[in-house]
PDB file of C-alpha atoms in Angstrom:
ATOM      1  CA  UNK Z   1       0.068 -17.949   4.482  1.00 81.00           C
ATOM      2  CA  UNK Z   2      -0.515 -14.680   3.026  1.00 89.00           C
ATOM      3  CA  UNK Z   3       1.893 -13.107   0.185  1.00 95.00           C
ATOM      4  CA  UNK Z   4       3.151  -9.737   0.854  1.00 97.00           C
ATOM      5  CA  UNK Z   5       3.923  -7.660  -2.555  1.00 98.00           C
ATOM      6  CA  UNK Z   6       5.858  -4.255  -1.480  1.00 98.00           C
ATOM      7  CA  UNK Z   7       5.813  -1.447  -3.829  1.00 98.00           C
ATOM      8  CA  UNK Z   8       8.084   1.649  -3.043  1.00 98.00           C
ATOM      9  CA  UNK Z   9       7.915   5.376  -3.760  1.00 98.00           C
ATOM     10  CA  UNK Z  10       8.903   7.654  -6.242  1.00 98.00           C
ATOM     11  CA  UNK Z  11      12.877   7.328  -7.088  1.00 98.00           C
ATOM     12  CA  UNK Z  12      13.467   4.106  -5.041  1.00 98.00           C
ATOM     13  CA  UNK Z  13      14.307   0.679  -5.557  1.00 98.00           C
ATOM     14  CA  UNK Z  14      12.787  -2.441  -3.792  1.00 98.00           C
ATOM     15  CA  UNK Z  15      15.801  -1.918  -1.131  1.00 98.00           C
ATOM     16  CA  UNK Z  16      13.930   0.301   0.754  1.00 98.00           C
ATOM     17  CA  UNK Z  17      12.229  -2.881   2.071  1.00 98.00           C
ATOM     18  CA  UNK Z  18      15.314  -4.918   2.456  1.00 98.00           C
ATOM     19  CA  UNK Z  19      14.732  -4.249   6.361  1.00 97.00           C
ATOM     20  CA  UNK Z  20      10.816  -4.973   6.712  1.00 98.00           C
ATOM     21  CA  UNK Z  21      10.762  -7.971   3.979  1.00 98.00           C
ATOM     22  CA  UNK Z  22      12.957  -9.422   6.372  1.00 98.00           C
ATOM     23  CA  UNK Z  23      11.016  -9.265   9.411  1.00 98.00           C
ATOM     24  CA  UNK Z  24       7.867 -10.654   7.532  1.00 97.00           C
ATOM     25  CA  UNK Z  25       9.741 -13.725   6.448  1.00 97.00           C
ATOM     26  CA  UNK Z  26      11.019 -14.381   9.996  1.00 96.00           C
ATOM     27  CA  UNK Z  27       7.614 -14.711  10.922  1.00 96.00           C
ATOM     28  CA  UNK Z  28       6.795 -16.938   8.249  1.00 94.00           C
ATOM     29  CA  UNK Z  29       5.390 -14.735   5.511  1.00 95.00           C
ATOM     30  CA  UNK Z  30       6.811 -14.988   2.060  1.00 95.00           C
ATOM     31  CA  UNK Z  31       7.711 -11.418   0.731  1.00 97.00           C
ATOM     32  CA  UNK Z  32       8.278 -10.188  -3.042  1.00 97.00           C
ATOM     33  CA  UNK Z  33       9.595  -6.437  -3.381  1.00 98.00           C
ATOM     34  CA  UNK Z  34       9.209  -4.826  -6.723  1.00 98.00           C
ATOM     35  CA  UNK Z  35      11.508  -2.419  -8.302  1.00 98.00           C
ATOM     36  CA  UNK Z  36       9.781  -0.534 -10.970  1.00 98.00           C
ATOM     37  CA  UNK Z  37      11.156   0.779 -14.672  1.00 97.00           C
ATOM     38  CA  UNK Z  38      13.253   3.622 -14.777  1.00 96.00           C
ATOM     39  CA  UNK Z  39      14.108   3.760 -11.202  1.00 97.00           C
ATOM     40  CA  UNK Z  40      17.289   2.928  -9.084  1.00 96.00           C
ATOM     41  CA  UNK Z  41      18.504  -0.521 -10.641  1.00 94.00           C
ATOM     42  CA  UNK Z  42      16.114  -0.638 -13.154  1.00 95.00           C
ATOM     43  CA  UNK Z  43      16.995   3.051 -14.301  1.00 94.00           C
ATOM     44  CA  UNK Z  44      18.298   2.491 -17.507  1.00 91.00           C
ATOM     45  CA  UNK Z  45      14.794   0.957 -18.612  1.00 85.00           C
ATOM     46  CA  UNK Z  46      12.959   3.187 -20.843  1.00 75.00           C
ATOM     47  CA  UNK Z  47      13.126   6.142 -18.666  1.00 75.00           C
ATOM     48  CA  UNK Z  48      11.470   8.338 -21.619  1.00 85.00           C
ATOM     49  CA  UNK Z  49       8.476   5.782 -22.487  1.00 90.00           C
ATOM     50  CA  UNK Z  50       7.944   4.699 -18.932  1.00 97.00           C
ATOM     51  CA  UNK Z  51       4.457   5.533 -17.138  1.00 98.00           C
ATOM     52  CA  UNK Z  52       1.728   4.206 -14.464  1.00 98.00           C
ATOM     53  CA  UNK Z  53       0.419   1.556 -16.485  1.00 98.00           C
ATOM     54  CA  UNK Z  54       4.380   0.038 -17.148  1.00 98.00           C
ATOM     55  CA  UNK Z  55       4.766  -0.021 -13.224  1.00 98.00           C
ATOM     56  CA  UNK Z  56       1.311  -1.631 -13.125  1.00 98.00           C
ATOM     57  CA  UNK Z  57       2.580  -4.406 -15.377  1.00 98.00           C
ATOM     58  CA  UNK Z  58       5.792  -4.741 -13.560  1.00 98.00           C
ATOM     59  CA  UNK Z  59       4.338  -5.486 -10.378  1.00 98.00           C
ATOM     60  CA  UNK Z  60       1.476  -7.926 -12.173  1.00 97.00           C
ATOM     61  CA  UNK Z  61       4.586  -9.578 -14.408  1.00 97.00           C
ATOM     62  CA  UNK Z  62       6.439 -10.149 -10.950  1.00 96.00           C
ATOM     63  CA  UNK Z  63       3.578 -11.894  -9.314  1.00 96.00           C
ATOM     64  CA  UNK Z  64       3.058 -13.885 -12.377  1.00 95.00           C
ATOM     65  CA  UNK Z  65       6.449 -15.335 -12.464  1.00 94.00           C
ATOM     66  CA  UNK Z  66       6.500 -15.942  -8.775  1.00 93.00           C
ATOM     67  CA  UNK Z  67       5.583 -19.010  -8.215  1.00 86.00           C
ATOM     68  CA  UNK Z  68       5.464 -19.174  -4.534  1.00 84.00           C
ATOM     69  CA  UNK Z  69       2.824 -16.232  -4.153  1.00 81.00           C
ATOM     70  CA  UNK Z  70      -0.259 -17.255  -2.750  1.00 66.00           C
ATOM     71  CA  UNK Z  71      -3.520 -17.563  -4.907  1.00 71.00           C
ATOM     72  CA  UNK Z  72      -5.947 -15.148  -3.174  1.00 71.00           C
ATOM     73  CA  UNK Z  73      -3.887 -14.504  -0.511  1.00 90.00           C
ATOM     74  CA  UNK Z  74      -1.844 -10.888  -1.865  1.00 96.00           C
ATOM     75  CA  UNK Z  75      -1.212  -8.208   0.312  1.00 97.00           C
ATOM     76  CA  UNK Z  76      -0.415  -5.274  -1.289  1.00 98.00           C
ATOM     77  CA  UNK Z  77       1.701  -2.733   0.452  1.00 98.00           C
ATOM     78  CA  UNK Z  78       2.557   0.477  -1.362  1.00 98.00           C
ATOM     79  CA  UNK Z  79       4.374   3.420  -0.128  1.00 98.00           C
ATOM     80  CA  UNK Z  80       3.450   7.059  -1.337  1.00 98.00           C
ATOM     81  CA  UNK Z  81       3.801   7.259  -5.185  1.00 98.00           C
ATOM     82  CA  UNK Z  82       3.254   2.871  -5.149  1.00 98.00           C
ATOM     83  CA  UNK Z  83      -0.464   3.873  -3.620  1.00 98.00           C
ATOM     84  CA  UNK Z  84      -0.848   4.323  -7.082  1.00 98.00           C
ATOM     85  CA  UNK Z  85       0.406   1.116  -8.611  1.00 98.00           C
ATOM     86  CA  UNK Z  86      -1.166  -0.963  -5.865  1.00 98.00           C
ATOM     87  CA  UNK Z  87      -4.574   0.675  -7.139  1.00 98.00           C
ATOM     88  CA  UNK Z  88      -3.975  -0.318 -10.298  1.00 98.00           C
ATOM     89  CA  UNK Z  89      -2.928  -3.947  -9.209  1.00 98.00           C
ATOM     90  CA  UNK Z  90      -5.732  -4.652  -7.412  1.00 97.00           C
ATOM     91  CA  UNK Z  91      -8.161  -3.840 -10.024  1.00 97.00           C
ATOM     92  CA  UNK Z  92      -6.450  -5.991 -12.694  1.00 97.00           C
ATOM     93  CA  UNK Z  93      -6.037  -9.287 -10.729  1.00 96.00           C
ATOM     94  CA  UNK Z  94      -8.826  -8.596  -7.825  1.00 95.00           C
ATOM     95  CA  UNK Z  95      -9.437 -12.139  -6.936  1.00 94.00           C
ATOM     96  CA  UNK Z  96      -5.908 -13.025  -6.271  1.00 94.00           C
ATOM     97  CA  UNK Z  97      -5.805  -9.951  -3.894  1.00 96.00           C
ATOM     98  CA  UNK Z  98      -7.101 -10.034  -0.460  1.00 96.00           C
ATOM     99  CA  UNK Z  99      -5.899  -6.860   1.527  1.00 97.00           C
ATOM    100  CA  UNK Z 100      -4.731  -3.657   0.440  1.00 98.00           C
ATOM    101  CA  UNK Z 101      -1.788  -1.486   2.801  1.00 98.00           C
ATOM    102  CA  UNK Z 102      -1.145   2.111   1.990  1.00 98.00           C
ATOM    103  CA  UNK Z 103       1.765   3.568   3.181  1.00 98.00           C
ATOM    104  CA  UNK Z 104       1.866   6.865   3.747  1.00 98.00           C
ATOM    105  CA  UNK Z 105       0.010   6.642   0.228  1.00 98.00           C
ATOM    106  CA  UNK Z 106      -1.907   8.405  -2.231  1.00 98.00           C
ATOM    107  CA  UNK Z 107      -5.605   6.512  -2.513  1.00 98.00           C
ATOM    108  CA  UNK Z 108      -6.599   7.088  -5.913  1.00 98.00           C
ATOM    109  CA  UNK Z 109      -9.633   7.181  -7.490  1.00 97.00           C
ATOM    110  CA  UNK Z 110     -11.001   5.885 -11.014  1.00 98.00           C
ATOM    111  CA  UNK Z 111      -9.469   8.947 -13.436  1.00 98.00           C
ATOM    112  CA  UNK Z 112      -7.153  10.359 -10.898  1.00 98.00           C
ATOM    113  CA  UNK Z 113      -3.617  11.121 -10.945  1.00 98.00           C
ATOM    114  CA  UNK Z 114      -0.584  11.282  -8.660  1.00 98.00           C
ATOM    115  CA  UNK Z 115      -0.437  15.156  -9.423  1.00 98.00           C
ATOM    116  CA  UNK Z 116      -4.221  15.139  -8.665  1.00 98.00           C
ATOM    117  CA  UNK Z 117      -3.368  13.756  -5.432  1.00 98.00           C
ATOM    118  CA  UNK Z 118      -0.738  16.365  -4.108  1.00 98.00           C
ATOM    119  CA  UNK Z 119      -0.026  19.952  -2.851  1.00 97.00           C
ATOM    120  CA  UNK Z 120       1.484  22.448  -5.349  1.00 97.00           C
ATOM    121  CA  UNK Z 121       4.567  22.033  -2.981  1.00 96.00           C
ATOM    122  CA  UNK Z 122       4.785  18.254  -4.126  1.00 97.00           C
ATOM    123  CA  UNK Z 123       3.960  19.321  -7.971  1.00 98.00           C
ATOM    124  CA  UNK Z 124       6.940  21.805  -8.374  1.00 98.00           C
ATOM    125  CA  UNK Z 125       9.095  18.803  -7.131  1.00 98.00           C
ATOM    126  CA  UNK Z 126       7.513  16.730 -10.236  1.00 98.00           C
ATOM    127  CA  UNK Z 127       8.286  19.547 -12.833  1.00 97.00           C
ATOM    128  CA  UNK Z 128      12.062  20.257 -11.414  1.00 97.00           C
ATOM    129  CA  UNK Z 129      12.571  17.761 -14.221  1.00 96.00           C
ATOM    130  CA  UNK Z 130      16.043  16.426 -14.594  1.00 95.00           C
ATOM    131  CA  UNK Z 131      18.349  17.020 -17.805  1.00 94.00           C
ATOM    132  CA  UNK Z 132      16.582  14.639 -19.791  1.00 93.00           C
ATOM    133  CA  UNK Z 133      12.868  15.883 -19.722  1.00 94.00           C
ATOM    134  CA  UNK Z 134      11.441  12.555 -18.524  1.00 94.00           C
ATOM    135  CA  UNK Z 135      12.750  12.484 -14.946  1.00 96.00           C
ATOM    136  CA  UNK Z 136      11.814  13.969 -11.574  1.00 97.00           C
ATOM    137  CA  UNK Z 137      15.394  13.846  -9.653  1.00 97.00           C
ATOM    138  CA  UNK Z 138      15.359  12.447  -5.970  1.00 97.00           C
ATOM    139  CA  UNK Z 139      15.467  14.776  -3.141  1.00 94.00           C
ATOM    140  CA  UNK Z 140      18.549  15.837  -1.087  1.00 91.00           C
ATOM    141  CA  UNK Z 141      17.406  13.563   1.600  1.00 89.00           C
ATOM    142  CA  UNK Z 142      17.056  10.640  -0.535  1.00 94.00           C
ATOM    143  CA  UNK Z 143      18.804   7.587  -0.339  1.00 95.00           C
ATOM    144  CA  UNK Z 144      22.115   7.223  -1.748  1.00 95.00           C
ATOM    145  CA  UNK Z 145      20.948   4.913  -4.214  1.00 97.00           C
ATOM    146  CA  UNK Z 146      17.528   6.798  -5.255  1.00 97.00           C
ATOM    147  CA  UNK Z 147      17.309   7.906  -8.893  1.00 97.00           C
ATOM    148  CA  UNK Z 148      15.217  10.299 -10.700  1.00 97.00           C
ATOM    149  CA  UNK Z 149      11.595   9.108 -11.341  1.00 97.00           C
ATOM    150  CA  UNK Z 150       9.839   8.602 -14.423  1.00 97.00           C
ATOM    151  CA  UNK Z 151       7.376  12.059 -14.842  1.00 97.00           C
ATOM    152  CA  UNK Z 152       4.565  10.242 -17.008  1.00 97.00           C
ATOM    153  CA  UNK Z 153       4.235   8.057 -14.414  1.00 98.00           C
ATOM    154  CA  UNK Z 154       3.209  10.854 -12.059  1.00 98.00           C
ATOM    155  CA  UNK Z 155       0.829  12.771 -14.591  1.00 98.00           C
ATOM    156  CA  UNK Z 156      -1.014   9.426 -16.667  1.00 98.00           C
ATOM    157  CA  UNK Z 157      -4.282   8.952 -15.088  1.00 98.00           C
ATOM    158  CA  UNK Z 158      -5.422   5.488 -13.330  1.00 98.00           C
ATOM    159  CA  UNK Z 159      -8.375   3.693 -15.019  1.00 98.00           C
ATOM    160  CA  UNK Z 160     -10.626   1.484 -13.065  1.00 98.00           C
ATOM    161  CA  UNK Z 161     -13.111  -1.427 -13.197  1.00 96.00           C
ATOM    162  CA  UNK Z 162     -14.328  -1.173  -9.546  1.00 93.00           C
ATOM    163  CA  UNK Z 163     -13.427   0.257  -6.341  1.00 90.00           C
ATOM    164  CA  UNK Z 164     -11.551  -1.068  -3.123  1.00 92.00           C
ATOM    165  CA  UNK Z 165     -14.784  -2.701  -1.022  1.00 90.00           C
ATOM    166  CA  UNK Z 166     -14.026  -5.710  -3.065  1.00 91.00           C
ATOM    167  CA  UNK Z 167     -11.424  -6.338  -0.901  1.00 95.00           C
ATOM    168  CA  UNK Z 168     -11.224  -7.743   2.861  1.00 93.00           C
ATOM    169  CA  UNK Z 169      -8.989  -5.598   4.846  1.00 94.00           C
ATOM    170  CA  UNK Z 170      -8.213  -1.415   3.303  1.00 97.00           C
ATOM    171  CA  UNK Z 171      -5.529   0.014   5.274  1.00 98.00           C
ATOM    172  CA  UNK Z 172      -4.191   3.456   5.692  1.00 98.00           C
ATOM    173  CA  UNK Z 173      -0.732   4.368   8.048  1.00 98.00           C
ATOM    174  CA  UNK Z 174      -0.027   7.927   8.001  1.00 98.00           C
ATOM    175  CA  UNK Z 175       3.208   9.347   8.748  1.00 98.00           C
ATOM    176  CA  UNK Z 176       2.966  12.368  11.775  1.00 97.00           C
ATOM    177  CA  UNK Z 177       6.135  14.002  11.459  1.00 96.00           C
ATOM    178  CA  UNK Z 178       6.232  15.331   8.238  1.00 93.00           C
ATOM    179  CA  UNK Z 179       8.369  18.404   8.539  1.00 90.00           C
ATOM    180  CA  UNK Z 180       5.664  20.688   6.706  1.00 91.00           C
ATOM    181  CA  UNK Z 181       2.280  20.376   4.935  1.00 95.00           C
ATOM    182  CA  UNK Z 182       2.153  16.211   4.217  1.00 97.00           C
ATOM    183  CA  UNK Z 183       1.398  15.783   0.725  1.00 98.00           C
ATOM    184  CA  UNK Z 184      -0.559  12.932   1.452  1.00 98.00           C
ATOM    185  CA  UNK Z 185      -3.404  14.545   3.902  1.00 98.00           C
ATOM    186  CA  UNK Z 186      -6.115  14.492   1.373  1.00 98.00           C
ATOM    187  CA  UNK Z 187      -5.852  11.134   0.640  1.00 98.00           C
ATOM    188  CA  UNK Z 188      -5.511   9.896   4.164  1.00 98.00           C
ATOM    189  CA  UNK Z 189      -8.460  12.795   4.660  1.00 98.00           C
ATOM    190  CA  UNK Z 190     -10.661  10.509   2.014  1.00 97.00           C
ATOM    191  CA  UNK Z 191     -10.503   7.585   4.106  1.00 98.00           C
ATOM    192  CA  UNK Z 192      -9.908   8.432   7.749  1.00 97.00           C
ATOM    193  CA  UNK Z 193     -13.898   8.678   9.224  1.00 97.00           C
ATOM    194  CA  UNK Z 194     -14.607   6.099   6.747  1.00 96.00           C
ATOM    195  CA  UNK Z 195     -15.641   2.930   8.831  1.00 95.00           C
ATOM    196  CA  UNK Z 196     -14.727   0.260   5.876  1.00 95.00           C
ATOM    197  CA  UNK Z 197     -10.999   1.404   6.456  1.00 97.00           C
ATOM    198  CA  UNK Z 198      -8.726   0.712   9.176  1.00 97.00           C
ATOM    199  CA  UNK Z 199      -6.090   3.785   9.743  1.00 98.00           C
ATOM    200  CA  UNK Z 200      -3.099   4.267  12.161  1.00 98.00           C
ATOM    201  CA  UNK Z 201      -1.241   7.488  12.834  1.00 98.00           C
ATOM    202  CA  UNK Z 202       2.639   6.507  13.460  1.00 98.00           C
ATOM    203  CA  UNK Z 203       5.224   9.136  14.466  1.00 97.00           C
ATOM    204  CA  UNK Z 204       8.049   9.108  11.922  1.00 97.00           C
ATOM    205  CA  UNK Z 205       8.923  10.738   9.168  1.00 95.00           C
ATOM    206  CA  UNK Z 206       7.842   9.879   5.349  1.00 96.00           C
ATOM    207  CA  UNK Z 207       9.916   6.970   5.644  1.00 95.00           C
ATOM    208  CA  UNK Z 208       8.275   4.594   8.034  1.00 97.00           C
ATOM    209  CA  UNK Z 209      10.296   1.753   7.265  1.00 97.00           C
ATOM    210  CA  UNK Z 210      13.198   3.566   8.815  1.00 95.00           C
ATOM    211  CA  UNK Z 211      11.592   5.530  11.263  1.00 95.00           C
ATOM    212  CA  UNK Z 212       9.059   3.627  13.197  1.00 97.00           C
ATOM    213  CA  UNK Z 213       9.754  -0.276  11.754  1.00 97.00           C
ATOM    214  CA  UNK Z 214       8.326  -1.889  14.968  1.00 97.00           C
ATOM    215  CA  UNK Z 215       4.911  -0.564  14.682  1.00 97.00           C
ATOM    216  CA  UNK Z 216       4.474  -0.898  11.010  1.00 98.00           C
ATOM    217  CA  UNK Z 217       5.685  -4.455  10.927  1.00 98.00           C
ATOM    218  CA  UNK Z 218       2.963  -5.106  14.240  1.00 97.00           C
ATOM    219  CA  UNK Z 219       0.384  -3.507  11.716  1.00 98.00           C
ATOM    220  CA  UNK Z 220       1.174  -5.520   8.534  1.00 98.00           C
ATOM    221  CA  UNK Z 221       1.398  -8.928  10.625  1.00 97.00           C
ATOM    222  CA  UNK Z 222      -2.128  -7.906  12.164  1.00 97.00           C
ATOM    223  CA  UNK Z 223      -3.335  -7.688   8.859  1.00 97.00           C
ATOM    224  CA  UNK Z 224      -2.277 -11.176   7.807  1.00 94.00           C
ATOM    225  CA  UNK Z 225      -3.087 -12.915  11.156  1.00 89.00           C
ATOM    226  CA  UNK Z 226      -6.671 -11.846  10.962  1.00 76.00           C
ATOM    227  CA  UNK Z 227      -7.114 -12.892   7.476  1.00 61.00           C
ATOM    228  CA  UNK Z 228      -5.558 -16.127   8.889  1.00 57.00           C
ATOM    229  CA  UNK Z 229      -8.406 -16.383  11.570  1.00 53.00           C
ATOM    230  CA  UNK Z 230     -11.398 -15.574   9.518  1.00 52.00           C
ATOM    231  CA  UNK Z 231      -9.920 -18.346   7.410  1.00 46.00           C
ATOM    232  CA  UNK Z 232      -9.806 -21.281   9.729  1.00 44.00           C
ATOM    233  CA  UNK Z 233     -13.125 -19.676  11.320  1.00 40.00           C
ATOM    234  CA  UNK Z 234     -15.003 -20.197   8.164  1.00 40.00           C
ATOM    235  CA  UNK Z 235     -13.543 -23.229   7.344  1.00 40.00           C
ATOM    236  CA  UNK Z 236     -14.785 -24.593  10.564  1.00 43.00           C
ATOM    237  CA  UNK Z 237     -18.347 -23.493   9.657  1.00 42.00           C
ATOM    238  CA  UNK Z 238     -17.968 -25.258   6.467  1.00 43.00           C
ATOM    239  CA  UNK Z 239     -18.812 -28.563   7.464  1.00 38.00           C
ATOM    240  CA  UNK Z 240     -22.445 -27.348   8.878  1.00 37.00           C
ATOM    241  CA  UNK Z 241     -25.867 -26.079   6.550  1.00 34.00           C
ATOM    242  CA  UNK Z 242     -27.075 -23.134   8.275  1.00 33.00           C
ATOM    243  CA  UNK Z 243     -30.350 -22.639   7.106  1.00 33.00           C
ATOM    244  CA  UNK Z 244     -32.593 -19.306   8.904  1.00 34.00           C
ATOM    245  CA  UNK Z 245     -30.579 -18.326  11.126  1.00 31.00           C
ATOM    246  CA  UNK Z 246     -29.359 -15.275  12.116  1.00 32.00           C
ATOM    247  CA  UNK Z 247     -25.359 -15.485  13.821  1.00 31.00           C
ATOM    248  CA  UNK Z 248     -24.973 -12.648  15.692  1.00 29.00           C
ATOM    249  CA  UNK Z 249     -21.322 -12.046  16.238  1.00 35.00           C
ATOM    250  CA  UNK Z 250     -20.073 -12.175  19.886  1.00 31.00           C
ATOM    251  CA  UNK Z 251     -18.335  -8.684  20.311  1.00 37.00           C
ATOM    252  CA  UNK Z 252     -14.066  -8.704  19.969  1.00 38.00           C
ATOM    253  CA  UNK Z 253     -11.533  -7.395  21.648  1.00 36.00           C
ATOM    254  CA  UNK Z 254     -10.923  -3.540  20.157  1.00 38.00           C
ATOM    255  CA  UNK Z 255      -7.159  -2.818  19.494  1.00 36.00           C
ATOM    256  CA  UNK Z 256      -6.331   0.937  19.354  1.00 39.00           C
ATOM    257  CA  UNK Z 257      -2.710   1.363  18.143  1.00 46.00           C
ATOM    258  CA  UNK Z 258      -0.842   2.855  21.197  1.00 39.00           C
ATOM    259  CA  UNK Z 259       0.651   5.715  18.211  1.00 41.00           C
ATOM    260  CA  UNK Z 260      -3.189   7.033  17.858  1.00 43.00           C
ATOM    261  CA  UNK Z 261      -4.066   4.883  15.207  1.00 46.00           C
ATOM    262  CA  UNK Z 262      -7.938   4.071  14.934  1.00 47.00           C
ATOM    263  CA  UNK Z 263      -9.460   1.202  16.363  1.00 42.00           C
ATOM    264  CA  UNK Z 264      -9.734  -2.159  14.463  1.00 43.00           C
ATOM    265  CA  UNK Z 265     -11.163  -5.130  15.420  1.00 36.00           C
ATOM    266  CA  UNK Z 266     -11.294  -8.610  14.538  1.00 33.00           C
ATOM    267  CA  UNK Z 267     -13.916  -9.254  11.283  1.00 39.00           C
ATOM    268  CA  UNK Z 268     -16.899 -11.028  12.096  1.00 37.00           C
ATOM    269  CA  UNK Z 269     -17.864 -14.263  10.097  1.00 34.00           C
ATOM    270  CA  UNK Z 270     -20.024 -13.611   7.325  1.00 39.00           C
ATOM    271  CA  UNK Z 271     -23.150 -15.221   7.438  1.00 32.00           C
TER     272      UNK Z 271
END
């Protein structure tokens, strides 16, 4: 079964999942949830030389050592800031990575930047720098156990080999009750009409995992099942030399999230 790699948000630790890992590995699914350098428990790392490509590593170093992560079989799941990182992932070990889940995310590009990403409301957060220059201090809001955020990780560019089409399932959940101008729009602008990506409006707040964890765990598990079913279907096929012919696809089922999300529908065989 599918591996699902969680990557959290500016200032927090891999807690944040604590609640969703655990309803992925009840239904069978083994989880791994990265805490990046310089944040929460791993705040006293480097806070100062910390940037993108050390969270990068982290994440690649943690799916390295894990030996029960599934060859080819990574989902990647990052939330705001970790749209980043799972960017960055992706490229670097592409055939290990089948789907890509951004939360509430920024979508980069090759050459972009978080603070390319954002409203100025978002970059004055990132300069409100803490008392030791390298920091961007968590929010009021924050959890209890959030800690300031490494700034050069916010500002250092992402470099790419490719893009995203190299990968099976691209998908985008944005968060409806933001309680002003979302930060994220443009990047969930960049991929809402386009018809390689699947996205889902969920009410809730930034934090999804909190505020609406029944939907978002329905939309992750949809994204493993029907990796799971093109799986077995080609599998099935591969017994058989199909040689000038055309397989036209009998038409699916279309699921519309009930939140407003748009539709998706099951991925036809490739021929």
């Amino acid at each position: 079964m599918p591996t699902f790699v969680l990557i959290p948000g500016m200032c927090d630790g891999a807690w944040c999942f604590d609640d969703l890992a655990v309803a992925l590995r009840s239904a069978g699914h083994h989880v791994s949830a990265v805490t990046l350098s310089g944040v929460a428990e791993r705040a006293h790392v480097l806070p100062g030389g910390v940037n993108l490509d050390t969270h990068i590593t982290d994440v690649l170093a943690a799916v390295d050592a894990d030996a029960d992560a599934s060859d080819g079989q990574l989902i990647l799941v990052g939330h705001s800031y970790g749209g980043m990182v799972i960017t960055g992932v992706a490229d670097r070990i592409s055939d290990l990575v089948d789907a890509l889940v951004f939360l509430d995310a920024v979508v980069p590009r090759d050459g972009e930047a978080c603070w390319d990403l954002v409203n100025d409301e978002e970059r004055a957060w990132y300069l409100a720098v803490d008392d030791t220059g390298f920091g961007v201090p968590p929010m009021a809001f924050f959890d209890d156990r959030a800690t300031s955020h490494p700034l050069a990780s916010l500002i250092q560019k992402l470099r790419l080999s490719g893009d995203l089409t190299r990968f099976r399932r691209r998908e985008y959940v944005f968060a409806l009750d933001w309680p002003g101008d979302s930060p994220l729009q443009s990047s969930y602008d960049r991929v809402r009409d386009d018809p390689d990506w699947n996205c889902h409006e969920l009410k809730g707040r930034h934090n999804l995992m909190r505020d609406n964890p029944d939907d978002l765990v329905r939309i992750l598990l949809d994204v493993a099942a029907r990796r799971e079913l093109q799986h077995v279907s080609v599998l099935r096929l591969g017994s058989f030399t199909l040689t000038g012919c055309l397989v036209i696809p009998t038409p699916q089922p279309d699921y519309r999230s009930s939140t407003g999300g748009s539709p998706t529908t099951i991925p036809a065989i490739p021929t």
